[in-house]
Short mmCIF file of C-alpha atoms in Angstrom, two decimals:
data_model
loop_
_atom_site.label_atom_id
_atom_site.label_comp_id
_atom_site.label_asym_id
_atom_site.label_seq_id
_atom_site.Cartn_x
_atom_site.Cartn_y
_atom_site.Cartn_z
CA UNK Y 27 169.72 313.24 15.29
CA UNK Y 28 170.64 309.88 13.77
CA UNK Y 29 173.55 309.74 16.20
CA UNK Y 30 171.22 310.40 19.17
CA UNK Y 31 168.78 307.67 18.07
CA UNK Y 32 171.70 305.24 17.58
CA UNK Y 33 173.07 306.24 20.98
CA UNK Y 34 169.68 305.78 22.64
CA UNK Y 35 169.28 302.41 20.95
CA UNK Y 36 172.69 301.32 22.22
CA UNK Y 37 171.79 302.39 25.74
CA UNK Y 38 168.52 300.46 25.53
CA UNK Y 39 170.26 297.33 24.24
CA UNK Y 40 172.84 297.63 27.01
CA UNK Y 41 170.09 297.99 29.63
CA UNK Y 42 168.15 295.02 28.32
CA UNK Y 43 171.36 292.96 28.27
CA UNK Y 44 172.11 294.00 31.85
CA UNK Y 45 168.64 293.10 33.01
CA UNK Y 46 168.88 289.77 31.21
CA UNK Y 47 172.22 288.95 32.84
CA UNK Y 48 170.97 289.98 36.25
CA UNK Y 49 167.78 288.03 35.92
CA UNK Y 50 169.62 284.94 34.71
CA UNK Y 51 171.74 285.07 37.85
CA UNK Y 52 168.86 285.48 40.27
CA UNK Y 53 167.08 282.72 42.13
CA UNK Y 54 163.91 281.92 40.30
CA UNK Y 55 160.94 280.44 41.98
CA UNK Y 56 158.83 277.98 40.10
CA UNK Y 57 156.92 279.59 37.26
CA UNK Y 58 154.34 276.88 36.44
CA UNK Y 59 151.97 275.31 38.93
CA UNK Y 60 150.94 271.72 38.46
CA UNK Y 61 148.05 270.24 40.33
CA UNK Y 62 147.48 266.55 41.08
CA UNK Y 63 144.38 265.23 42.83
CA UNK Y 64 143.73 261.60 43.83
CA UNK Y 65 140.60 259.85 45.02
CA UNK Y 66 140.00 257.93 47.20
CA UNK Y 67 142.71 258.46 49.82
CA UNK Y 68 142.31 254.96 51.16
CA UNK Y 69 140.49 251.69 50.41
CA UNK Y 70 139.52 248.96 52.85
CA UNK Y 71 138.86 245.57 51.21
CA UNK Y 72 138.53 241.90 52.18
CA UNK Y 73 139.61 238.99 50.03
CA UNK Y 74 139.49 235.22 50.05
CA UNK Y 75 142.71 233.46 49.24
CA UNK Y 76 143.29 232.89 45.56
CA UNK Y 77 140.83 235.61 44.56
CA UNK Y 78 141.07 238.87 42.69
CA UNK Y 79 139.20 242.11 42.45
CA UNK Y 80 139.15 244.97 39.99
CA UNK Y 81 138.82 248.61 40.91
CA UNK Y 82 139.95 252.02 39.93
CA UNK Y 83 141.29 255.22 41.44
CA UNK Y 84 140.56 258.68 40.05
CA UNK Y 85 143.30 261.10 39.07
CA UNK Y 86 142.14 264.68 38.54
CA UNK Y 87 144.03 267.58 37.03
CA UNK Y 88 142.71 270.78 38.62
CA UNK Y 89 145.65 272.82 37.37
CA UNK Y 90 146.08 274.79 34.19
CA UNK Y 91 148.63 272.66 32.39
CA UNK Y 92 148.55 269.13 31.02
CA UNK Y 93 151.06 266.53 32.22
CA UNK Y 94 151.91 262.83 32.12
CA UNK Y 95 151.81 260.69 35.22
CA UNK Y 96 152.82 257.19 36.15
CA UNK Y 97 151.08 254.71 38.47
CA UNK Y 98 152.66 251.98 40.55
CA UNK Y 99 152.17 250.12 43.81
CA UNK Y 100 154.42 249.83 46.85
CA UNK Y 101 154.16 248.15 50.24
CA UNK Y 102 152.98 250.29 53.15
CA UNK Y 103 154.31 250.05 56.72
CA UNK Y 104 154.75 252.41 59.62
CA UNK Y 105 157.37 252.94 62.31
CA UNK Y 106 157.03 254.49 65.71
CA UNK Y 107 153.89 255.67 67.51
CA UNK Y 108 153.75 258.75 65.25
CA UNK Y 109 153.27 256.33 62.35
CA UNK Y 110 156.14 257.45 60.11
CA UNK Y 111 155.15 256.06 56.75
CA UNK Y 112 157.42 253.74 54.84
CA UNK Y 113 156.90 252.54 51.30
CA UNK Y 114 159.93 250.24 51.01
CA UNK Y 115 159.72 246.46 50.91
CA UNK Y 116 160.54 244.79 54.23
CA UNK Y 117 163.01 241.95 54.02
CA UNK Y 118 161.32 238.64 54.68
CA UNK Y 119 157.79 240.05 54.50
CA UNK Y 120 155.25 239.66 51.69
CA UNK Y 121 155.71 242.40 49.08
CA UNK Y 122 152.10 243.35 48.51
CA UNK Y 123 153.11 245.43 45.50
CA UNK Y 124 153.28 242.15 43.57
CA UNK Y 125 149.51 241.68 44.10
CA UNK Y 126 148.67 244.79 42.13
CA UNK Y 127 148.63 245.03 38.35
CA UNK Y 128 147.76 247.87 35.97
CA UNK Y 129 146.80 247.77 32.29
CA UNK Y 130 149.06 250.76 31.77
CA UNK Y 131 151.75 252.35 33.90
CA UNK Y 132 151.64 255.78 32.23
CA UNK Y 133 148.81 258.22 31.50
CA UNK Y 134 148.31 261.70 30.07
CA UNK Y 135 145.87 264.18 31.66
CA UNK Y 136 144.60 267.50 30.40
CA UNK Y 137 143.50 270.44 32.65
CA UNK Y 138 140.10 269.81 34.16
CA UNK Y 139 140.16 266.14 33.14
CA UNK Y 140 139.56 263.12 35.36
CA UNK Y 141 141.32 259.85 34.52
CA UNK Y 142 140.13 256.56 35.99
CA UNK Y 143 143.12 254.32 36.59
CA UNK Y 144 142.04 250.68 36.70
CA UNK Y 145 143.89 248.15 38.84
CA UNK Y 146 143.54 244.47 39.72
CA UNK Y 147 144.44 242.98 43.07
CA UNK Y 148 145.15 239.26 42.99
CA UNK Y 149 145.63 237.47 46.26
CA UNK Y 150 147.82 234.37 45.90
CA UNK Y 151 146.55 231.03 47.12
CA UNK Y 152 149.42 230.77 49.60
CA UNK Y 153 148.63 234.07 51.35
CA UNK Y 154 148.10 233.71 55.10
CA UNK Y 155 145.01 235.23 56.65
CA UNK Y 156 145.46 238.68 58.22
CA UNK Y 157 146.06 242.28 57.25
CA UNK Y 158 148.17 243.44 54.29
CA UNK Y 159 148.97 247.05 53.43
CA UNK Y 160 150.00 248.78 50.25
CA UNK Y 161 149.80 252.06 48.34
CA UNK Y 162 149.00 252.97 44.76
CA UNK Y 163 150.92 256.07 43.78
CA UNK Y 164 150.13 258.52 41.01
CA UNK Y 165 153.31 260.46 40.20
CA UNK Y 166 153.65 263.47 37.93
CA UNK Y 167 156.30 263.05 35.29
CA UNK Y 168 157.99 266.44 34.93
CA UNK Y 169 160.59 266.98 32.26
CA UNK Y 170 163.90 267.29 34.07
CA UNK Y 171 165.35 270.78 34.29
CA UNK Y 172 168.95 271.19 33.28
CA UNK Y 173 169.75 273.81 35.89
CA UNK Y 174 168.27 273.43 39.35
CA UNK Y 175 165.75 271.18 40.98
CA UNK Y 176 162.99 269.25 39.25
CA UNK Y 177 160.03 268.74 41.53
CA UNK Y 178 157.92 265.60 41.29
CA UNK Y 179 154.62 265.41 43.10
CA UNK Y 180 153.09 262.07 43.96
CA UNK Y 181 149.96 261.09 45.89
CA UNK Y 182 149.17 257.73 47.37
CA UNK Y 183 145.97 255.84 47.96
CA UNK Y 184 146.46 253.49 50.91
CA UNK Y 185 145.03 249.96 50.75
CA UNK Y 186 144.06 248.18 53.92
CA UNK Y 187 143.51 244.63 52.77
CA UNK Y 188 142.24 241.66 54.81
CA UNK Y 189 142.75 238.11 53.66
CA UNK Y 190 139.86 236.19 55.15
CA UNK Y 191 140.52 233.36 57.61
CA UNK Y 192 141.32 232.94 61.28
CA UNK Y 193 142.33 236.31 62.66
CA UNK Y 194 142.44 238.18 65.96
CA UNK Y 195 140.72 241.57 66.34
CA UNK Y 196 142.05 243.05 69.55
CA UNK Y 197 142.99 246.52 70.78
CA UNK Y 198 142.97 248.81 73.74
CA UNK Y 199 143.14 252.43 74.74
CA UNK Y 200 146.53 252.93 76.35
CA UNK Y 201 146.38 256.54 77.40
CA UNK Y 202 144.86 259.97 76.96
CA UNK Y 203 147.62 262.52 77.42
CA UNK Y 204 147.14 266.26 77.71
CA UNK Y 205 149.89 268.41 79.29
CA UNK Y 206 148.37 270.90 81.75
CA UNK Y 207 150.62 273.76 80.59
CA UNK Y 208 151.06 274.24 76.86
CA UNK Y 209 152.10 276.68 74.23
CA UNK Y 210 149.69 277.14 71.28
CA UNK Y 211 148.55 274.95 69.56
CA UNK Y 212 146.70 273.04 72.26
CA UNK Y 213 147.36 269.37 71.65
CA UNK Y 214 146.36 266.12 73.30
CA UNK Y 215 147.26 262.56 72.36
CA UNK Y 216 145.21 259.37 72.34
CA UNK Y 217 147.37 256.22 72.30
CA UNK Y 218 145.71 253.08 70.99
CA UNK Y 219 147.30 249.63 70.75
CA UNK Y 220 146.40 246.99 68.18
CA UNK Y 221 147.43 243.64 69.67
CA UNK Y 222 145.65 241.50 67.09
CA UNK Y 223 146.43 240.42 63.55
CA UNK Y 224 144.08 242.80 61.71
CA UNK Y 225 143.87 246.58 61.43
CA UNK Y 226 140.92 248.47 62.85
CA UNK Y 227 139.66 252.01 62.59
CA UNK Y 228 139.51 254.28 65.59
CA UNK Y 229 137.29 257.32 65.71
CA UNK Y 230 138.41 260.05 68.07
CA UNK Y 231 135.90 262.72 69.04
CA UNK Y 232 136.97 265.61 71.25
CA UNK Y 233 135.66 268.97 72.33
CA UNK Y 234 137.49 271.94 73.75
CA UNK Y 235 135.53 274.36 75.93
CA UNK Y 236 136.53 277.54 77.69
CA UNK Y 237 135.89 278.05 81.41
CA UNK Y 238 132.48 279.53 80.71
CA UNK Y 239 131.46 276.28 78.92
CA UNK Y 240 131.53 277.80 75.42
CA UNK Y 241 132.50 275.32 72.78
CA UNK Y 242 135.79 276.30 71.10
CA UNK Y 243 136.54 273.17 69.08
CA UNK Y 244 134.74 270.06 67.91
CA UNK Y 245 137.28 267.52 66.68
CA UNK Y 246 136.72 264.28 64.85
CA UNK Y 247 139.38 262.07 63.30
CA UNK Y 248 139.24 258.54 61.98
CA UNK Y 249 142.50 256.62 61.87
CA UNK Y 250 143.46 253.08 60.95
CA UNK Y 251 145.52 251.26 63.56
CA UNK Y 252 147.79 248.55 62.11
CA UNK Y 253 148.37 245.17 63.78
CA UNK Y 254 151.03 244.96 66.46
CA UNK Y 255 151.49 248.68 66.62
CA UNK Y 256 150.64 251.56 68.98
CA UNK Y 257 149.26 254.67 67.32
CA UNK Y 258 149.53 258.06 68.91
CA UNK Y 259 146.64 260.10 67.51
CA UNK Y 260 147.02 263.86 67.99
CA UNK Y 261 144.05 266.00 68.86
CA UNK Y 262 145.09 269.50 67.87
CA UNK Y 263 143.35 272.83 68.08
CA UNK Y 264 145.07 274.82 65.36
CA UNK Y 265 145.26 278.60 65.88
CA UNK Y 266 144.69 278.32 69.64
CA UNK Y 267 144.51 281.80 71.25
CA UNK Y 268 147.75 282.88 72.85
CA UNK Y 269 146.35 282.83 76.38
CA UNK Y 270 143.54 280.89 77.97
CA UNK Y 271 142.27 278.18 80.31
CA UNK Y 272 140.40 275.37 78.62
CA UNK Y 273 139.00 271.95 79.29
CA UNK Y 274 139.24 269.13 76.77
CA UNK Y 275 137.29 265.87 76.78
CA UNK Y 276 135.99 263.33 74.33
CA UNK Y 277 135.66 259.70 73.42
CA UNK Y 278 137.30 257.10 71.21
CA UNK Y 279 135.41 254.35 69.40
CA UNK Y 280 137.05 251.25 68.02
CA UNK Y 281 136.25 247.55 67.59
CA UNK Y 282 132.59 248.16 68.53
CA UNK Y 283 133.29 249.84 71.83
CA UNK Y 284 133.42 253.44 72.98
CA UNK Y 285 135.70 254.70 75.74
CA UNK Y 286 135.53 258.08 77.39
CA UNK Y 287 138.44 260.49 77.32
CA UNK Y 288 138.20 262.23 80.68
CA UNK Y 289 138.14 265.95 81.09
CA UNK Y 290 141.55 267.62 81.31
CA UNK Y 291 142.27 271.27 82.16
CA UNK Y 292 144.86 273.08 80.13
CA UNK Y 293 146.53 276.47 80.50
CA UNK Y 294 147.61 277.73 77.11
CA UNK Y 295 150.18 280.46 77.10
CA UNK Y 296 152.29 281.61 74.19
CA UNK Y 297 155.95 282.57 74.71
CA UNK Y 298 154.97 286.26 74.29
CA UNK Y 299 152.32 285.90 76.94
CA UNK Y 300 154.81 284.17 79.23
CA UNK Y 301 157.34 287.00 78.76
CA UNK Y 302 154.68 289.67 79.39
CA UNK Y 303 153.43 287.89 82.51
CA UNK Y 304 157.01 287.32 83.73
CA UNK Y 305 157.70 291.03 83.12
CA UNK Y 306 154.60 292.04 85.03
CA UNK Y 307 155.55 289.71 87.90
CA UNK Y 308 159.04 291.22 88.08
CA UNK Y 309 157.60 294.78 88.02
CA UNK Y 310 155.20 293.76 90.83
CA UNK Y 311 158.03 292.30 92.88
CA UNK Y 312 160.16 295.45 92.36
CA UNK Y 313 157.23 297.71 93.37
CA UNK Y 314 156.53 295.64 96.47
CA UNK Y 315 160.22 295.60 97.38
CA UNK Y 316 160.47 299.40 97.02
CA UNK Y 317 157.31 299.77 99.01
CA UNK Y 318 158.64 297.60 101.81
CA UNK Y 319 161.98 299.36 101.87
CA UNK Y 320 160.28 302.75 101.96
CA UNK Y 321 158.01 301.51 104.73
CA UNK Y 322 160.98 300.17 106.65
CA UNK Y 323 162.91 303.41 106.30
CA UNK Y 324 159.88 305.44 107.29
CA UNK Y 325 159.36 303.33 110.40
CA UNK Y 326 163.09 303.58 111.23
CA UNK Y 327 162.95 307.39 110.92
CA UNK Y 328 159.81 307.47 113.02
CA UNK Y 329 161.38 305.39 115.78
CA UNK Y 330 164.56 307.56 115.59
CA UNK Y 331 162.46 310.69 115.82
CA UNK Y 332 160.53 309.18 118.76
CA UNK Y 333 163.82 308.34 120.55
CA UNK Y 334 165.16 311.86 119.96
CA UNK Y 335 161.94 313.42 121.28
CA UNK Y 336 162.06 311.18 124.36
CA UNK Y 337 165.69 312.22 125.01
CA UNK Y 338 164.85 315.87 124.58
CA UNK Y 339 162.02 315.60 127.09
CA UNK T 25 69.47 282.32 47.59
CA UNK T 26 70.20 280.73 50.96
CA UNK T 27 70.09 277.23 49.57
CA UNK T 28 73.02 278.10 47.31
CA UNK T 29 75.21 279.27 50.21
CA UNK T 30 76.63 275.78 50.60
CA UNK T 31 78.21 276.13 47.22
CA UNK T 32 81.04 278.37 48.52
CA UNK T 33 82.29 276.01 51.27
CA UNK T 34 81.87 273.09 48.90
CA UNK T 35 83.96 274.91 46.34
CA UNK T 36 86.66 275.57 48.93
CA UNK T 37 86.70 271.96 50.06
CA UNK T 38 86.93 270.65 46.50
CA UNK T 39 89.72 273.00 45.48
CA UNK T 40 91.88 273.08 48.63
CA UNK T 41 91.12 270.28 51.08
CA UNK T 42 90.61 267.44 48.62
CA UNK T 43 93.82 268.05 46.68
CA UNK T 44 95.63 268.32 49.98
CA UNK T 45 94.29 264.94 51.01
CA UNK T 46 95.16 263.48 47.65
CA UNK T 47 98.63 264.99 47.82
CA UNK T 48 99.21 263.73 51.32
CA UNK T 49 98.04 260.33 50.23
CA UNK T 50 100.53 260.41 47.36
CA UNK T 51 103.44 261.56 49.51
CA UNK T 52 106.21 259.13 50.17
CA UNK T 53 109.51 259.45 51.98
CA UNK T 54 112.73 259.36 50.05
CA UNK T 55 115.98 259.02 51.91
CA UNK T 56 118.86 260.59 50.08
CA UNK T 57 122.25 259.17 50.78
CA UNK T 58 125.23 261.05 49.50
CA UNK T 59 128.61 259.37 49.49
CA UNK T 60 131.39 261.96 49.45
CA UNK T 61 134.61 260.40 48.31
CA UNK T 62 137.85 261.20 50.04
CA UNK T 63 140.34 263.18 47.95
CA UNK T 64 143.81 264.58 48.38
CA UNK T 65 145.45 267.09 46.11
CA UNK T 66 148.94 268.58 45.81
CA UNK T 67 150.19 271.59 43.95
CA UNK T 68 153.81 272.72 43.57
CA UNK T 69 156.01 274.61 41.23
CA UNK T 70 157.30 271.71 39.15
CA UNK T 71 160.74 273.19 38.74
CA UNK T 72 163.07 275.47 40.64
CA UNK T 73 166.00 277.31 39.08
CA UNK T 74 169.00 277.94 41.29
CA UNK T 75 171.58 280.02 39.45
CA UNK T 76 174.65 281.20 41.27
CA UNK T 77 177.71 283.20 40.31
CA UNK T 78 180.49 281.76 42.51
CA UNK T 79 183.01 283.79 44.44
CA UNK T 80 186.36 282.89 46.02
CA UNK T 81 184.93 282.45 49.48
CA UNK T 82 181.67 280.99 48.25
CA UNK T 83 178.40 282.49 47.13
CA UNK T 84 174.93 281.36 48.11
CA UNK T 85 171.62 281.34 46.25
CA UNK T 86 168.37 280.55 48.03
CA UNK T 87 164.86 280.17 46.57
CA UNK T 88 161.66 278.55 47.68
CA UNK T 89 158.93 276.29 46.35
CA UNK T 90 155.47 276.33 47.87
CA UNK T 91 153.67 273.01 48.22
CA UNK T 92 149.90 273.25 48.72
CA UNK T 93 147.93 270.27 49.96
CA UNK T 94 144.18 269.89 50.47
CA UNK T 95 142.28 266.86 51.73
CA UNK T 96 138.78 266.16 53.01
CA UNK T 97 140.07 263.06 54.82
CA UNK T 98 139.44 263.56 58.53
CA UNK T 99 142.62 261.64 59.27
CA UNK T 100 144.65 264.51 57.89
CA UNK T 101 147.70 264.06 55.69
CA UNK T 102 151.43 263.49 55.74
CA UNK T 103 153.81 265.28 53.37
CA UNK T 104 157.24 263.81 52.77
CA UNK T 105 160.29 265.04 50.90
CA UNK T 106 163.07 262.94 49.40
CA UNK T 107 165.51 262.95 46.57
CA UNK T 108 164.15 260.91 43.67
CA UNK T 109 167.44 259.05 43.48
CA UNK T 110 168.07 255.97 45.53
CA UNK T 111 171.86 256.40 45.26
CA UNK T 112 172.85 260.11 45.24
CA UNK T 113 171.41 263.30 46.62
CA UNK T 114 173.97 265.49 44.90
CA UNK T 115 173.34 268.03 42.19
CA UNK T 116 175.03 266.61 39.15
CA UNK T 117 176.41 267.97 35.91
CA UNK T 118 177.92 265.07 34.04
CA UNK T 119 180.79 263.86 36.19
CA UNK T 120 180.82 267.04 38.31
CA UNK T 121 178.74 267.23 41.44
CA UNK T 122 177.63 269.62 44.17
CA UNK T 123 177.28 267.46 47.27
CA UNK T 124 174.18 267.33 49.44
CA UNK T 125 174.47 269.22 52.73
CA UNK T 126 175.81 267.12 55.61
CA UNK T 127 172.95 268.41 57.80
CA UNK T 128 169.89 266.37 58.56
CA UNK T 129 166.33 267.37 59.37
CA UNK T 130 167.07 266.88 63.10
CA UNK T 131 170.46 268.64 62.95
CA UNK T 132 170.65 270.99 59.99
CA UNK T 133 173.85 272.93 59.45
CA UNK T 134 175.07 276.26 58.09
CA UNK T 135 175.67 275.65 54.40
CA UNK T 136 179.23 274.57 53.63
CA UNK T 137 180.86 275.65 50.41
CA UNK T 138 179.99 273.43 47.42
CA UNK T 139 176.88 271.92 48.96
CA UNK T 140 173.15 272.25 48.47
CA UNK T 141 170.18 271.45 50.70
CA UNK T 142 166.66 272.18 51.78
CA UNK T 143 165.03 273.97 54.70
CA UNK T 144 161.45 273.94 56.07
CA UNK T 145 160.71 276.50 58.76
CA UNK T 146 159.19 275.26 62.00
CA UNK T 147 160.44 271.69 61.96
CA UNK T 148 163.67 270.04 63.09
CA UNK T 149 166.30 272.65 63.81
CA UNK T 150 165.87 274.52 60.56
CA UNK T 151 166.50 278.24 60.26
CA UNK T 152 165.23 279.28 56.86
CA UNK T 153 165.57 282.41 54.74
CA UNK T 154 162.58 284.73 54.49
CA UNK T 155 163.22 285.87 50.95
CA UNK T 156 165.03 284.65 47.88
CA UNK T 157 168.47 285.88 47.09
CA UNK T 158 171.11 285.12 44.52
CA UNK T 159 174.90 284.88 44.72
CA UNK T 160 175.19 286.43 48.18
CA UNK T 161 177.81 285.72 50.86
CA UNK T 162 177.02 282.42 52.59
CA UNK T 163 174.66 283.10 55.48
CA UNK T 164 175.90 281.98 58.86
CA UNK T 165 172.28 281.96 60.07
CA UNK T 166 170.44 279.72 57.67
CA UNK T 167 170.60 276.01 58.40
CA UNK T 168 170.03 273.43 55.71
CA UNK T 169 169.80 269.63 55.47
CA UNK T 170 170.66 267.39 52.55
CA UNK T 171 167.74 265.91 50.73
CA UNK T 172 167.42 262.25 51.91
CA UNK T 173 167.61 259.42 49.44
CA UNK T 174 164.34 257.98 48.09
CA UNK T 175 164.27 255.05 50.50
CA UNK T 176 164.31 257.27 53.61
CA UNK T 177 162.13 260.33 53.02
CA UNK T 178 161.82 263.14 55.57
CA UNK T 179 158.38 264.02 56.88
CA UNK T 180 157.92 267.77 56.48
CA UNK T 181 154.33 268.07 57.59
CA UNK T 182 151.68 266.01 59.35
CA UNK T 183 148.20 267.25 60.03
CA UNK T 184 145.53 265.80 62.29
CA UNK T 185 142.40 266.59 60.33
CA UNK T 186 141.09 267.88 57.01
CA UNK T 187 143.05 270.62 55.27
CA UNK T 188 142.21 273.25 52.68
CA UNK T 189 145.04 274.82 50.69
CA UNK T 190 147.52 274.11 53.45
CA UNK T 191 150.84 275.48 52.30
CA UNK T 192 154.41 274.40 53.16
CA UNK T 193 157.28 276.55 52.02
CA UNK T 194 160.36 274.50 51.08
CA UNK T 195 163.54 276.51 50.72
CA UNK T 196 166.45 275.29 48.68
CA UNK T 197 169.97 276.71 48.93
CA UNK T 198 173.18 276.15 47.04
CA UNK T 199 176.65 277.49 47.92
CA UNK T 200 179.60 277.30 45.56
CA UNK T 201 183.04 278.77 45.23
CA UNK T 202 185.17 279.27 42.13
CA UNK T 203 186.75 275.83 42.44
CA UNK T 204 183.52 274.27 41.17
CA UNK T 205 183.48 273.86 37.34
CA UNK T 206 180.84 275.93 35.61
CA UNK T 207 177.91 274.06 34.14
CA UNK T 208 174.28 273.20 34.66
CA UNK T 209 173.73 271.09 37.78
CA UNK T 210 170.42 269.37 38.48
CA UNK T 211 168.65 266.99 40.78
CA UNK T 212 165.09 265.77 41.33
CA UNK T 213 163.07 266.00 44.52
CA UNK T 214 159.81 264.12 45.17
CA UNK T 215 157.01 265.41 47.41
CA UNK T 216 154.79 262.56 48.63
CA UNK T 217 151.34 263.21 49.97
CA UNK T 218 149.21 260.56 51.67
CA UNK T 219 146.30 260.52 54.05
CA UNK T 220 147.16 259.44 57.59
#
């Protein structure tokens, strides 16, 4: 009996060891979830030269575990019409990160807690009038793992700053592009150019209707357009049905004016729908071909038979 | 009796009409303005363990991390991925390293032996796994890219409008053969979320 218990115990230990070894060799997904929330997502402010302003951003922990986070500022610029964001200093340009200061660069936050992170923006006396752009980041400080990948989450609050003085506010709607044949999701693009020295916000409103006039989508998006750039603003209907004929129209408002985005008709067809329709078309062609061949043969037989009958007569 | 009949209408006026007049006289209009602040939030795993038992021809381990972003900003959000290092994207263990994949987001590649990388389905040319696996033969199907250095992050998602619990699955893969010294290799990846 004792032997059996010992034997069973040994088997159990062996099994546990085996499971431990196997689990240690397996790919493990992350076990703890951390949550970082930042507010506001952007701030628009105007300054006189040689002035400063205090403010704060809110960092919220909606997760279940406490963590430390750091705060710091970087410049903000974009490249391309898709506005690929860049947070690196540009050689020869003003590094706006130097205008930001924080009483502390590191904070601790408990679950459910909100931490107000104060900051001061000081505009130097030598700053030229115009638009300046930066980001305050809040970044979670995770202890580094020894085996694998440590994930760091960071969120940015974008600052659109104007240094008062002579400036040019100028922009134009370049195009409203909607391809007539699309795969889901239905997407159109509004291209707006800022040809001045200051940023401006553009509000795009669009509606998508089906052919019976039923509203399928009401879209609104407000985007900042930076000086000397063209911004391509997507108007996307997520989860568009796989097949349909729609019309899309809208308007864009910027710099105190509103321009109409004319009605465009779009055929939306998923790849599956395209294959099915192509298959049906092929089947139809085959049926028609067979029908025509049969008809031709029948006519040929008829004429043969008629000839034979004539000869017999 | 008749002369007291006026009492009932008088009573009704006093108790219903007069207060109504008084109330309407005291009514004022209050406009309530509510300012809803813009917020953006991000949730991810924090860490990802990638253990692999190497083989002569190379063994591959793949695992994923789910990044969840929400924002009430009508401009939508952009999610970027980069290695936290400005100088190396390799997994390091002291002086030993597992190099970053030579693939890029635009041209990801089948994982070479002794490399690691990431994969996000639906963007670039990525072909990602659908489930985690450990120490398997290197897949000729999956295509990975090396994590870019911190100065040049890759955009892995851009949305056009508000988002609620929008998830992005980021797969990581490592492939090693027996020539790689045993040890604990690590690297750090930063997810950056900003409104558009």
